[in-house]
Each structure stands twice: as C-alpha cells, then as structure tokens.
MMTF fields as JSON, N, C-alpha, C and O atoms, coordinates in Angstrom:
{
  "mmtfVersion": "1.0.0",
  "mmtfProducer": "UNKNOWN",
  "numBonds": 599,
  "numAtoms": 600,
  "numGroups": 150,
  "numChains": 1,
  "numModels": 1,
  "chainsPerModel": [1],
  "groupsPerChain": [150],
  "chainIdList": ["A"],
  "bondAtomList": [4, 2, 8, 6, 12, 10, 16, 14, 20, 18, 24, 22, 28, 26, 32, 30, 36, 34, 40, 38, 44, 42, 48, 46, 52, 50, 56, 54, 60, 58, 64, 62, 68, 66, 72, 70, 76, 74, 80, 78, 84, 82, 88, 86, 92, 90, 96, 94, 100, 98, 104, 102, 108, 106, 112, 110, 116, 114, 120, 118, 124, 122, 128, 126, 132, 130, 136, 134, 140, 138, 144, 142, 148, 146, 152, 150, 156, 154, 160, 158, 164, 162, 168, 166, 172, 170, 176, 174, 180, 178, 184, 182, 188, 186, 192, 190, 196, 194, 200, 198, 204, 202, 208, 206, 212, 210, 216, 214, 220, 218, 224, 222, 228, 226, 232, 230, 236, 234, 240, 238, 244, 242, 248, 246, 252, 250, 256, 254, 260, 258, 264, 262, 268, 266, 272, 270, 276, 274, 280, 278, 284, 282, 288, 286, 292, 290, 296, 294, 300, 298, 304, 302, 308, 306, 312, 310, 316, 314, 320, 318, 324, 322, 328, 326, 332, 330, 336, 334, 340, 338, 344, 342, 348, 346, 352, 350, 356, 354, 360, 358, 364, 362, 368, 366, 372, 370, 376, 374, 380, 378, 384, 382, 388, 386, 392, 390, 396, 394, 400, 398, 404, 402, 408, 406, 412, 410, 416, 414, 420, 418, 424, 422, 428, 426, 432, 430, 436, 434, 440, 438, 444, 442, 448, 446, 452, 450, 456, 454, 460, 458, 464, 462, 468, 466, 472, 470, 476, 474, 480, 478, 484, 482, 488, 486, 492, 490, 496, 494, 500, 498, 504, 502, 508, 506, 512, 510, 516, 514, 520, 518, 524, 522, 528, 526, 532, 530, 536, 534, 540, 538, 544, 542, 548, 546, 552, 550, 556, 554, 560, 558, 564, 562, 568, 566, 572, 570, 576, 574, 580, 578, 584, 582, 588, 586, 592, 590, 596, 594],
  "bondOrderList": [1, 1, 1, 1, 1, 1, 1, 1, 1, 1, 1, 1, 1, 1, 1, 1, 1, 1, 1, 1, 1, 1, 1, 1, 1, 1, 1, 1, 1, 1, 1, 1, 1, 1, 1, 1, 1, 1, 1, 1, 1, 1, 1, 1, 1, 1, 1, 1, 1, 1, 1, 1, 1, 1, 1, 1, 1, 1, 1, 1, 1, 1, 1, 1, 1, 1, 1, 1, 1, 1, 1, 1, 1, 1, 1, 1, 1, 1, 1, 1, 1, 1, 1, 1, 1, 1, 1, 1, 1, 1, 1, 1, 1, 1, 1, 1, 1, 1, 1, 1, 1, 1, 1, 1, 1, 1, 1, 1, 1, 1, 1, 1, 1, 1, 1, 1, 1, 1, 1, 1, 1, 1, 1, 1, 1, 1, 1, 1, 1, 1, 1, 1, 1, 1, 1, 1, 1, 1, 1, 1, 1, 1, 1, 1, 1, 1, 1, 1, 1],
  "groupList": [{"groupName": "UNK", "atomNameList": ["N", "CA", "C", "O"], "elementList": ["N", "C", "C", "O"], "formalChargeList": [0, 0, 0, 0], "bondAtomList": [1, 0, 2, 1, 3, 2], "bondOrderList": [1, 1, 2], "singleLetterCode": "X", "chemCompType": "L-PEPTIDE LINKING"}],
  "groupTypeList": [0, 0, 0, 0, 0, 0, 0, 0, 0, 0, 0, 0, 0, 0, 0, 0, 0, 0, 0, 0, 0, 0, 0, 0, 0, 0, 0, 0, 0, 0, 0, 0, 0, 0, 0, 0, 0, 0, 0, 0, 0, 0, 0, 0, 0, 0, 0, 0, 0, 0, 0, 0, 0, 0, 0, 0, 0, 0, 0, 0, 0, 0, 0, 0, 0, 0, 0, 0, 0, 0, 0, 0, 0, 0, 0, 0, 0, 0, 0, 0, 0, 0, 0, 0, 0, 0, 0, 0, 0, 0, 0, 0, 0, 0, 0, 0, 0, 0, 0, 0, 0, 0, 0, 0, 0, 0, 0, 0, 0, 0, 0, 0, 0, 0, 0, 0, 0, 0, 0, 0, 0, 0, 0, 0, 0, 0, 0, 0, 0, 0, 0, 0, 0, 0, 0, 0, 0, 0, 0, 0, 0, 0, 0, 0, 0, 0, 0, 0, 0, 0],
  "groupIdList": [1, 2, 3, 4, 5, 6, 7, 8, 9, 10, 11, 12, 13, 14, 15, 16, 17, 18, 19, 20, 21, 22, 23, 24, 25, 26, 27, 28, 29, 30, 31, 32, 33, 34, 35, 36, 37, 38, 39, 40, 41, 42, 43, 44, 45, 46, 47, 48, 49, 50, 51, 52, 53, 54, 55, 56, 57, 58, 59, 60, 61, 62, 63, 64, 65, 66, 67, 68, 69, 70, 71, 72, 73, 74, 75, 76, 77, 78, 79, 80, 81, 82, 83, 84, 85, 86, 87, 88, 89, 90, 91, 92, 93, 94, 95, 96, 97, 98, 99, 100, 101, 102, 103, 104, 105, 106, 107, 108, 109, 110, 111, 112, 113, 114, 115, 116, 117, 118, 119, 120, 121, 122, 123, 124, 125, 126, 127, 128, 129, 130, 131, 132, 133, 134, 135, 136, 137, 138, 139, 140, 141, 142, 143, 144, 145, 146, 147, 148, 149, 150],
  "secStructList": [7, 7, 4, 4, 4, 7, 3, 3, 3, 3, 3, 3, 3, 3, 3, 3, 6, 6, 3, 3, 3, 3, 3, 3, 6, 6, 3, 3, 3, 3, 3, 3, 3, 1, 1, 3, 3, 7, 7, 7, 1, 1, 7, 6, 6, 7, 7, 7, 7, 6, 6, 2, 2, 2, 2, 2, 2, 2, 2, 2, 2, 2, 2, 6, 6, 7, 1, 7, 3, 3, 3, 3, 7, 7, 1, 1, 7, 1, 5, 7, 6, 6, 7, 7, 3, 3, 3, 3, 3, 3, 3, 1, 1, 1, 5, 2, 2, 2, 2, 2, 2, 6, 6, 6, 1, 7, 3, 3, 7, 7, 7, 7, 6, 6, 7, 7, 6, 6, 2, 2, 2, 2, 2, 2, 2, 2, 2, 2, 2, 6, 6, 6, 6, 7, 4, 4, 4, 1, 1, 6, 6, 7, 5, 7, 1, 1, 1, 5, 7, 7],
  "xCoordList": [-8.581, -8.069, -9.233, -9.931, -9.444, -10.602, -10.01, -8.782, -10.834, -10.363, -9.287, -8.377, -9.15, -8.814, -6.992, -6.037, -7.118, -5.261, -4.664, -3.511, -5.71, -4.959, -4.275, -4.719, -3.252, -2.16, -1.877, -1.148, -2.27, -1.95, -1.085, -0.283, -0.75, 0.799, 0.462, -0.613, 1.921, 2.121, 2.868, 3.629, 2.04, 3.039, 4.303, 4.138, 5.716, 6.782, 7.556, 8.024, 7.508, 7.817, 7.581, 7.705, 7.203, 6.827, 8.074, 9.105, 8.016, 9.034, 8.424, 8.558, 7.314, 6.429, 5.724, 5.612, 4.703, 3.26, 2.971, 1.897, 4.0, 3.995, 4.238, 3.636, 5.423, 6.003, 6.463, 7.172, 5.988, 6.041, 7.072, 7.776, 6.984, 7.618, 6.56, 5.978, 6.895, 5.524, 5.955, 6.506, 5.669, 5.92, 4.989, 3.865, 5.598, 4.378, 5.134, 6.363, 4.076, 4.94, 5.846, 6.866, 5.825, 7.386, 8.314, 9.406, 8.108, 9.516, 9.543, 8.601, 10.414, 10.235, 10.08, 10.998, 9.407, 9.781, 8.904, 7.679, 9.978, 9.712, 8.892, 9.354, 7.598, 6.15, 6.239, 6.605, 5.796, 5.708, 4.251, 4.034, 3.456, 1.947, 1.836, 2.533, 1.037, 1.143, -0.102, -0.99, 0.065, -0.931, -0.715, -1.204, -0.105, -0.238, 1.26, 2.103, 1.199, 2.272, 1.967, 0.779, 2.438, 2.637, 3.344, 4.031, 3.565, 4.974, 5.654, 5.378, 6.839, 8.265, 8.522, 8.423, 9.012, 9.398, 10.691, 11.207, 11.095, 12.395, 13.734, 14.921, 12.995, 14.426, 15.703, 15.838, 16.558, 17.938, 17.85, 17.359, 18.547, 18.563, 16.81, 16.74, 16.203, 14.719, 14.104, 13.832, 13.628, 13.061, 11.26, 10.664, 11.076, 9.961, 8.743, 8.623, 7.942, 6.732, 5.711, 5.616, 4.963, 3.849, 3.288, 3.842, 1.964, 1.149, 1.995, 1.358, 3.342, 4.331, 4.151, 4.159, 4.058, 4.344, 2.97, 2.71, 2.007, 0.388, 0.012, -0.938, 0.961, 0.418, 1.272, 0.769, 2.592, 3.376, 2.502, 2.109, 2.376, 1.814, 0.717, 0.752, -0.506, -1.834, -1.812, -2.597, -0.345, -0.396, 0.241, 0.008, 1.283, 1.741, 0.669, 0.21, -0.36, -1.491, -2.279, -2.612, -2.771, -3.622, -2.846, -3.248, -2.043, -1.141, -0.97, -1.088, -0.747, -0.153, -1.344, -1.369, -2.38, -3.909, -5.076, -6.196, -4.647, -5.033, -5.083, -4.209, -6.241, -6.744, -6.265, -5.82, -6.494, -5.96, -5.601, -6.142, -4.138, -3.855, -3.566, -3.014, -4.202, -3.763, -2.962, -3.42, -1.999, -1.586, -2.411, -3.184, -2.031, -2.517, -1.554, -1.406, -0.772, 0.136, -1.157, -2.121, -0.784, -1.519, -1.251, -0.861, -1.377, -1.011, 0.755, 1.575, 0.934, 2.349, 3.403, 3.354, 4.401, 5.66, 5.369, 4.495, 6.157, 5.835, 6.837, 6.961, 7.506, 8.966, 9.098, 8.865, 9.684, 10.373, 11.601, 12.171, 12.331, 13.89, 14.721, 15.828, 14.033, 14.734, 14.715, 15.295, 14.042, 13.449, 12.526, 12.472, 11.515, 10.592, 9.038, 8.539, 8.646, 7.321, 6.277, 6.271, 5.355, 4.709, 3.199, 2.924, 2.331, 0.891, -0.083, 0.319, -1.057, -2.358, -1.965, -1.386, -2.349, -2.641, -4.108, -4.998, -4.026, -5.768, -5.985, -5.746, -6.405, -6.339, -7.942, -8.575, -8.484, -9.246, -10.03, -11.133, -9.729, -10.795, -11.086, -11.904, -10.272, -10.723, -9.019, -8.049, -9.012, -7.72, -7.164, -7.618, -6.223, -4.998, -5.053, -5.611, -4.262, -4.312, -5.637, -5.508, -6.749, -8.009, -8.073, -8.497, -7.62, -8.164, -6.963, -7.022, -5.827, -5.108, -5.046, -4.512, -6.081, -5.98, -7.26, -7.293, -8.818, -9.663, -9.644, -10.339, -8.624, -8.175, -7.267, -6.948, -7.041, -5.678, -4.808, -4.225, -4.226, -2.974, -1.853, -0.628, -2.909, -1.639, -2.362, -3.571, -1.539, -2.124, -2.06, -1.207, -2.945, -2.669, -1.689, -1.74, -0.662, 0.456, 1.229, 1.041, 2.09, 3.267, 1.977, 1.821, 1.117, 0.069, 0.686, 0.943, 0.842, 1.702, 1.096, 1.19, 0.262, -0.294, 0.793, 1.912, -0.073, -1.271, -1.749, -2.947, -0.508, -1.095, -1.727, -1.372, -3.179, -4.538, -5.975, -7.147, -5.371, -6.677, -8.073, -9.097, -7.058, -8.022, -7.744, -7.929, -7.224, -7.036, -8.598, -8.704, -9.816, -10.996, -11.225, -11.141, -11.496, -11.813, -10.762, -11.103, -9.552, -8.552, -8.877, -8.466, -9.3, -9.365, -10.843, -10.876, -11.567, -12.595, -12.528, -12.964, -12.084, -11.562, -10.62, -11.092, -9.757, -8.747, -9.809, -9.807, -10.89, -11.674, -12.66, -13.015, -13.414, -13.322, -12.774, -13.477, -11.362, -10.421, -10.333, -10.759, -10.082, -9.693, -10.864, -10.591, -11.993, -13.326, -13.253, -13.768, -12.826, -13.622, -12.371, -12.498, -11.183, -9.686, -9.017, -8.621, -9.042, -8.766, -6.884, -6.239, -6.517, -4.862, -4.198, -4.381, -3.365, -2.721, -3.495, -2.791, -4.469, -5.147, -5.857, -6.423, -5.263, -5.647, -4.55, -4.51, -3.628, -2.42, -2.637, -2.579, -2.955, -3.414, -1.914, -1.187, -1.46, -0.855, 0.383, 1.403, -0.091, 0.81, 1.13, 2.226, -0.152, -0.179, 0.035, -0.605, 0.965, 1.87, 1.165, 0.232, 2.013, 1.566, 2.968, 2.836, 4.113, 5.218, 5.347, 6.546, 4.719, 4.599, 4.336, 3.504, 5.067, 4.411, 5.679, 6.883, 5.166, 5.717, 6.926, 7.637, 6.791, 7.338, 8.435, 9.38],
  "yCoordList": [16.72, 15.812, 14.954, 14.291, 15.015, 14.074, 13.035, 12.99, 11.988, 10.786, 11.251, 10.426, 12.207, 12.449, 12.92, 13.019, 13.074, 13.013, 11.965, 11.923, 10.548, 9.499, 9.253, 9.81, 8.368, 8.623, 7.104, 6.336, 6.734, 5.028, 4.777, 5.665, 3.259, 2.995, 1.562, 1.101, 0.978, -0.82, -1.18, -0.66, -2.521, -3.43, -3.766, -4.381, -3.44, -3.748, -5.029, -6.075, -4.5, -6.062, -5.731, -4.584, -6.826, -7.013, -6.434, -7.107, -5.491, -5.441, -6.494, -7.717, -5.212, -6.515, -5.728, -4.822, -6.207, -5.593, -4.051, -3.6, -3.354, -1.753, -1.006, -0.012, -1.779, -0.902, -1.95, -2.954, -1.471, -1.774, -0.908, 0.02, -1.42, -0.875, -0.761, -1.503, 0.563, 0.664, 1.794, 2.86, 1.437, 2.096, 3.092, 2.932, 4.353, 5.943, 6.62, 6.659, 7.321, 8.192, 7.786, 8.474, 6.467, 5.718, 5.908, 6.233, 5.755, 5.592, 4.54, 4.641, 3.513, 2.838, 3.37, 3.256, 3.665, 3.725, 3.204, 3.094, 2.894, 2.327, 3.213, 4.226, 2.783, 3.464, 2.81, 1.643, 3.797, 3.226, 3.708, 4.917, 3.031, 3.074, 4.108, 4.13, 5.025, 6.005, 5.499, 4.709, 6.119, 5.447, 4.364, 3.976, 3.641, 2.102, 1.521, 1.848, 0.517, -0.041, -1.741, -2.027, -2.367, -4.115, -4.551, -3.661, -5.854, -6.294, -6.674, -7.543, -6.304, -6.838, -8.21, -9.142, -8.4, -9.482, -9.571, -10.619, -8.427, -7.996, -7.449, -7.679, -6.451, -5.575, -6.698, -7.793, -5.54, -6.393, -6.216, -5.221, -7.635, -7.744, -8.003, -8.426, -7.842, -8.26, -9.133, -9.262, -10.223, -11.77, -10.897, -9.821, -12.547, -11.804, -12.239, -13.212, -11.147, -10.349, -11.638, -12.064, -12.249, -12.257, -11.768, -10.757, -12.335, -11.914, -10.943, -10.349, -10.878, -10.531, -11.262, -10.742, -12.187, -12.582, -12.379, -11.778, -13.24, -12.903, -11.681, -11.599, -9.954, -8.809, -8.901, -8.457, -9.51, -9.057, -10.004, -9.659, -11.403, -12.195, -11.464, -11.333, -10.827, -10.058, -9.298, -9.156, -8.264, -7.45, -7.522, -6.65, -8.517, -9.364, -9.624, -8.754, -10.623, -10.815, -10.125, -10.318, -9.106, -8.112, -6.586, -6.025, -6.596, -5.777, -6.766, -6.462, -7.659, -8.477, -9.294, -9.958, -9.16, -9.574, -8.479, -8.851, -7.191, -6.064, -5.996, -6.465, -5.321, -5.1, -3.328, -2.806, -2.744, -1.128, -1.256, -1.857, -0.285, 0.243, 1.793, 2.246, 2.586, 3.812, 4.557, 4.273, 5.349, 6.283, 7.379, 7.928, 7.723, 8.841, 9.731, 9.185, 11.212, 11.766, 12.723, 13.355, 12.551, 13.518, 15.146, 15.548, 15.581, 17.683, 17.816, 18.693, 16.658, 16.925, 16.338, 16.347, 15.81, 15.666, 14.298, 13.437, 14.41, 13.166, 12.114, 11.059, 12.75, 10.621, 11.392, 12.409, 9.92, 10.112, 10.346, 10.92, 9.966, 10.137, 9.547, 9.988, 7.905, 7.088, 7.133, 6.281, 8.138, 8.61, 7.907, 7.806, 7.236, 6.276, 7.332, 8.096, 7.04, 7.91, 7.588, 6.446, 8.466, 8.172, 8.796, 9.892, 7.777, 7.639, 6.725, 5.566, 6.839, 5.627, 4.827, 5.257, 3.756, 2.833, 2.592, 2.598, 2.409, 1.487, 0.743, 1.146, -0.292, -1.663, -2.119, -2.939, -1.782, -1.909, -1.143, -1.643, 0.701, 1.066, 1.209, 1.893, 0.469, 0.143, 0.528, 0.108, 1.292, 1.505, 0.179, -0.418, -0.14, -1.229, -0.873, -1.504, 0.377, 0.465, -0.189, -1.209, 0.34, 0.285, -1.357, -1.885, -2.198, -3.49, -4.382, -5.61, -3.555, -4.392, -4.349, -5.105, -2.657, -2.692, -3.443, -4.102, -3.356, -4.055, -5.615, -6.284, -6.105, -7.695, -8.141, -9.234, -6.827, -7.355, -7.688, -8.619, -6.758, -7.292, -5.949, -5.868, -4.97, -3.754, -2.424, -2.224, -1.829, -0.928, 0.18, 0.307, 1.234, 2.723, 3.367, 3.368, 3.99, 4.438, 5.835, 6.35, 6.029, 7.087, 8.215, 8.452, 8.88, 10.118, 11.521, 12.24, 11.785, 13.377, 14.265, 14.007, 15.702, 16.204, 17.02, 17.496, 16.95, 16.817, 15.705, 15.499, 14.633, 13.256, 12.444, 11.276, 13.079, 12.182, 11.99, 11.732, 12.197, 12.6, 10.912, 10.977, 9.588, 8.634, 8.147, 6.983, 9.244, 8.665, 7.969, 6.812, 8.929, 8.549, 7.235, 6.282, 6.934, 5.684, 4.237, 3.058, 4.779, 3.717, 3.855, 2.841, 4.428, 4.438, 3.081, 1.926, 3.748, 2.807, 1.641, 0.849, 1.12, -0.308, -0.581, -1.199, -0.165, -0.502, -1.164, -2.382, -0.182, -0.239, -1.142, -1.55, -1.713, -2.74, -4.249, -5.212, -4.365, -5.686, -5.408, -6.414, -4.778, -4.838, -5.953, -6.785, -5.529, -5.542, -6.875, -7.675, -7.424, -8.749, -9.882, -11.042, -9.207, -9.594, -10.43, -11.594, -9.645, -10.465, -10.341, -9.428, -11.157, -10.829, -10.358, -10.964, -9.234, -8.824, -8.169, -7.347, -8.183, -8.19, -9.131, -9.141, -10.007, -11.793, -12.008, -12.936, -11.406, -11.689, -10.012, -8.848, -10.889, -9.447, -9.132, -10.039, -7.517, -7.08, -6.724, -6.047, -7.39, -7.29, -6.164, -5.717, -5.291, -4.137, -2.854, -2.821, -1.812, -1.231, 0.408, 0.762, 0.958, 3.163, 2.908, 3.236, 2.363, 2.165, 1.138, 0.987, 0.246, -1.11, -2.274, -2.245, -3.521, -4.288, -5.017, -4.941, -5.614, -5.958, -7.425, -7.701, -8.08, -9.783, -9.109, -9.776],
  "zCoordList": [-6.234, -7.273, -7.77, -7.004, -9.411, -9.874, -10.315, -10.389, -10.696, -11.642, -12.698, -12.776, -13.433, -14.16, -13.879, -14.648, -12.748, -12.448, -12.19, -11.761, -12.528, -12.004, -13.884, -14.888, -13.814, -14.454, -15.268, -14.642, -16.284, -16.587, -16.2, -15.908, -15.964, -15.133, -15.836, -16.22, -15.861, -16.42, -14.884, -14.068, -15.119, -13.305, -14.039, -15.093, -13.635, -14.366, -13.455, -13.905, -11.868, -11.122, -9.75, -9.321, -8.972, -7.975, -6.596, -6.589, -5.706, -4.221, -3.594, -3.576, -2.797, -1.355, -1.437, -2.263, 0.129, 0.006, -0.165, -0.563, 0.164, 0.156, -1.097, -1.504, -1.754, -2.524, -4.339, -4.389, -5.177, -6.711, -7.574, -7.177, -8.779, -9.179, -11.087, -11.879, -10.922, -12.118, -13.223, -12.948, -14.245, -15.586, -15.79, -16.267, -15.333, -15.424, -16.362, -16.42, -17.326, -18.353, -18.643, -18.68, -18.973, -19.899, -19.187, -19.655, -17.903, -17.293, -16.224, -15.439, -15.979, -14.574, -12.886, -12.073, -12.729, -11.63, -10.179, -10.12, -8.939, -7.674, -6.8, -6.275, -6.65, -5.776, -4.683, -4.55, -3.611, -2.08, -1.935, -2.02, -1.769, -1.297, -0.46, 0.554, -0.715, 0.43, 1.381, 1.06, 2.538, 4.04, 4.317, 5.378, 3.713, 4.933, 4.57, 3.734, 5.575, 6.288, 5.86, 6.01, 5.588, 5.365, 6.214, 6.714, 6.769, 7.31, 6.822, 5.995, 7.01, 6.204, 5.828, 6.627, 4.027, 3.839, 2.986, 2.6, 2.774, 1.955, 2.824, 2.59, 4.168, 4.423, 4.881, 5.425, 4.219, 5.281, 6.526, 7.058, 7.354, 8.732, 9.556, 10.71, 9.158, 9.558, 9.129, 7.935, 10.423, 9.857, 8.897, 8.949, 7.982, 7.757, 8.818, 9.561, 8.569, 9.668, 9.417, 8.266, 10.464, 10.172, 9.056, 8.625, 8.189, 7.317, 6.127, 5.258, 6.202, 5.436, 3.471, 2.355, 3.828, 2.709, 1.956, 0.914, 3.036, 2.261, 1.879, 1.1, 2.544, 2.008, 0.559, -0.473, 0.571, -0.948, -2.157, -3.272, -1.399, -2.584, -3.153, -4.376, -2.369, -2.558, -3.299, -4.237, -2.847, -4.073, -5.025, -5.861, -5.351, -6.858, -7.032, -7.771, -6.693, -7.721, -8.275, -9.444, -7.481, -7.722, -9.198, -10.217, -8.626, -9.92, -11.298, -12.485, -10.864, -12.534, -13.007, -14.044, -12.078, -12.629, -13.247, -13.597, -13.307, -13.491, -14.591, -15.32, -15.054, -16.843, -17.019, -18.041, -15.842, -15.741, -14.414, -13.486, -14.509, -13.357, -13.722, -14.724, -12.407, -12.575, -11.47, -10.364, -11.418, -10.354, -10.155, -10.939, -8.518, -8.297, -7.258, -6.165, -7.453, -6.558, -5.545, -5.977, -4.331, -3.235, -3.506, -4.602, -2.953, -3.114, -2.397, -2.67, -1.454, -0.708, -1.82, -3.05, -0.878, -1.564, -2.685, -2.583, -3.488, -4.589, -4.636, -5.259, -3.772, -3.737, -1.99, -1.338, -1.921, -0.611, -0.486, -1.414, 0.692, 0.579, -0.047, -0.358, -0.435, -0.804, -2.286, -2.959, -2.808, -4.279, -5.005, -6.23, -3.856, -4.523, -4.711, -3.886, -5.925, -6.103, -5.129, -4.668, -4.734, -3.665, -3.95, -4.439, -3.503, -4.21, -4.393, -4.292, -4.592, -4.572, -5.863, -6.861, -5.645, -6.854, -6.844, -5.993, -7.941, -8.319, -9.344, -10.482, -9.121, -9.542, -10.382, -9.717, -11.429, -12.145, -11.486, -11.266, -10.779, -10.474, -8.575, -7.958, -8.2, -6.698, -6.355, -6.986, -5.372, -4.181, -3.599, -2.623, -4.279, -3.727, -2.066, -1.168, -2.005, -0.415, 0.274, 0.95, 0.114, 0.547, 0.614, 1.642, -0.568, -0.596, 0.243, 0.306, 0.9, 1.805, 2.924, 3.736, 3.129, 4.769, 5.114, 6.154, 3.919, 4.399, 4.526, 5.29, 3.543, 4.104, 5.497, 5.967, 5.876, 7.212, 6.955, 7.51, 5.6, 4.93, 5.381, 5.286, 5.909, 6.123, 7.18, 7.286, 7.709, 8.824, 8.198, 7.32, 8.505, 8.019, 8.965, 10.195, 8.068, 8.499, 7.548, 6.446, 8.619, 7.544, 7.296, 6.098, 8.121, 7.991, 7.724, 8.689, 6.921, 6.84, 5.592, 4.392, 6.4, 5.658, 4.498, 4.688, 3.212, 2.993, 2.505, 2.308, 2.197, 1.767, 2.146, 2.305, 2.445, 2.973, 2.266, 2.538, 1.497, 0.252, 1.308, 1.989, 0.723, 1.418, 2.803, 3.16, 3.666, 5.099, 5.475, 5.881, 5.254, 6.221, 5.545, 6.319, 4.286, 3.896, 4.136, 4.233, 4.179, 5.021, 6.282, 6.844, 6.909, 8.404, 8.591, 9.018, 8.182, 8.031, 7.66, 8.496, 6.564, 5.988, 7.702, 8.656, 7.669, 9.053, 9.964, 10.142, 10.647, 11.64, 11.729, 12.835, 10.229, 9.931, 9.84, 10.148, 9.355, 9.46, 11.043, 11.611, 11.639, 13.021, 14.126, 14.992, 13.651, 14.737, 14.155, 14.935, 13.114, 12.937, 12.72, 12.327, 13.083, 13.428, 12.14, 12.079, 11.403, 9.913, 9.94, 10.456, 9.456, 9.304, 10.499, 11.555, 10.443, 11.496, 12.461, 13.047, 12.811, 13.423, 14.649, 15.743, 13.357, 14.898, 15.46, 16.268, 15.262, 16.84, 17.475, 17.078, 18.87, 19.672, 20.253, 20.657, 20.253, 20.567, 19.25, 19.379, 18.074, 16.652, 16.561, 16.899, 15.901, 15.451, 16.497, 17.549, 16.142, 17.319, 16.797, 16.076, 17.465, 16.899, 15.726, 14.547, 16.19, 14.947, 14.388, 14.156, 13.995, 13.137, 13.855, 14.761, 13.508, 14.01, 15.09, 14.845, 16.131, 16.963, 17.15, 18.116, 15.932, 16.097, 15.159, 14.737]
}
C-alpha cells in the first residue's frame, strides 16, 4: 500500500481516544483505529480508565486541528463487527495511532493478520513511551496482555 491509497476524510465528531467518526467518500462514517487500544471513557457500565480522557481529548484535538486528514484500509477485513470502518488515520501526514502510543496515550493492541501494515513502527513508539514511563505507563502494573487493569 502507497501514499496514494490513503483516502481524504473530514473530522465529522469526536467518540474517544480509539474511535472517530469521519466523512470518507461522502459518507459518515464511525472508524476504530486499527492497532491500539486507549482506556475507556465512553463504554456503558465501565468507570473511566486512567489517562482515558487525556487519550480522547488528544485525539479531539489533533483531528479538529488538522489541515488534512487522510484514511488508510490494511489488506484484511475493513469494519468490524460492530460495522465500524477499520484503519489508520493521519493527521497532516503523521499516524494518529503512532502519535498516541508514542505519548502514552494508548497500547498496541487488537493484532490480527493481515492488519499490520504499522505494527513494527507502533511497536517501537510503544517501546519507547514505555522505557521512559509516559502516560499509562507510569502506573506500574496498568497496562495488561488484555487492556488495562483499574
């Protein structure tokens, strides 16, 4: 996949840190970040997470402060179950995902080939926020193999 499959998109309104809702090919629709994980600040029945709010606020700002945003779909499936489109964002150019796991705003998660186009470079950003304990990262024992622990 080149630059060239990424896809113009408009920020139409803010969920939380994972998941937007974005105007592709003139149509609305609800994107779930593919590879990473935020902590919850929306679901029903779940208090919100730690660093919850700072990943949704991050990425409200970062989307509705954006001069271009573009999509991008992996080679695997393109929505999930819940029928949300599923895929990279990029935010004047730079990977949203990338810029929330390297702040400690979100863990790499949900790995299912073939949608890994940027696993190694999220892994790295991750391995990064981790070593120098940025966000969820500075409560030891937060970050779990299935999310986060509080």
């Amino acid at each position: 996949i080149s630059n060239d499959q990424r896809i113009p998109a408009d920020f139409v309104r803010h969920v939380d840190g994972d998941t937007t809702v974005l105007k592709i090919d003139g149509k609305e629709q609800k994107v779930r970040f593919l590879l990473i994980d935020t902590p919850e600040t929306v679901k029903p029945k779940t208090k919100v997470q730690p660093f919850g709010l700072e990943a949704s606020k991050r990425t409200k700002e970062l989307l509705s402060n954006a001069s271009e945003i573009t999509f991008e779909y992996d080679q695997g499936d393109k929505t999930d179950r819940y029928g949300r489109a599923l895929g990279y964002i990029f935010v004047d150019g730079t990977l949203l995902q990338k810029t929330l796991v390297s702040e400690g705003l979100a863990r790499v998660a949900y790995i299912k080939e073939p949608n890994t186009k940027y696993l190694s470079e999220l892994e790295q950003a991750q391995e990064q926020a981790k070593n120098e304990s940025l966000g969820i990262w500075s409560i030891p024992g937060y970050v779990t193999q299935r999310g986060f622990s509080k």
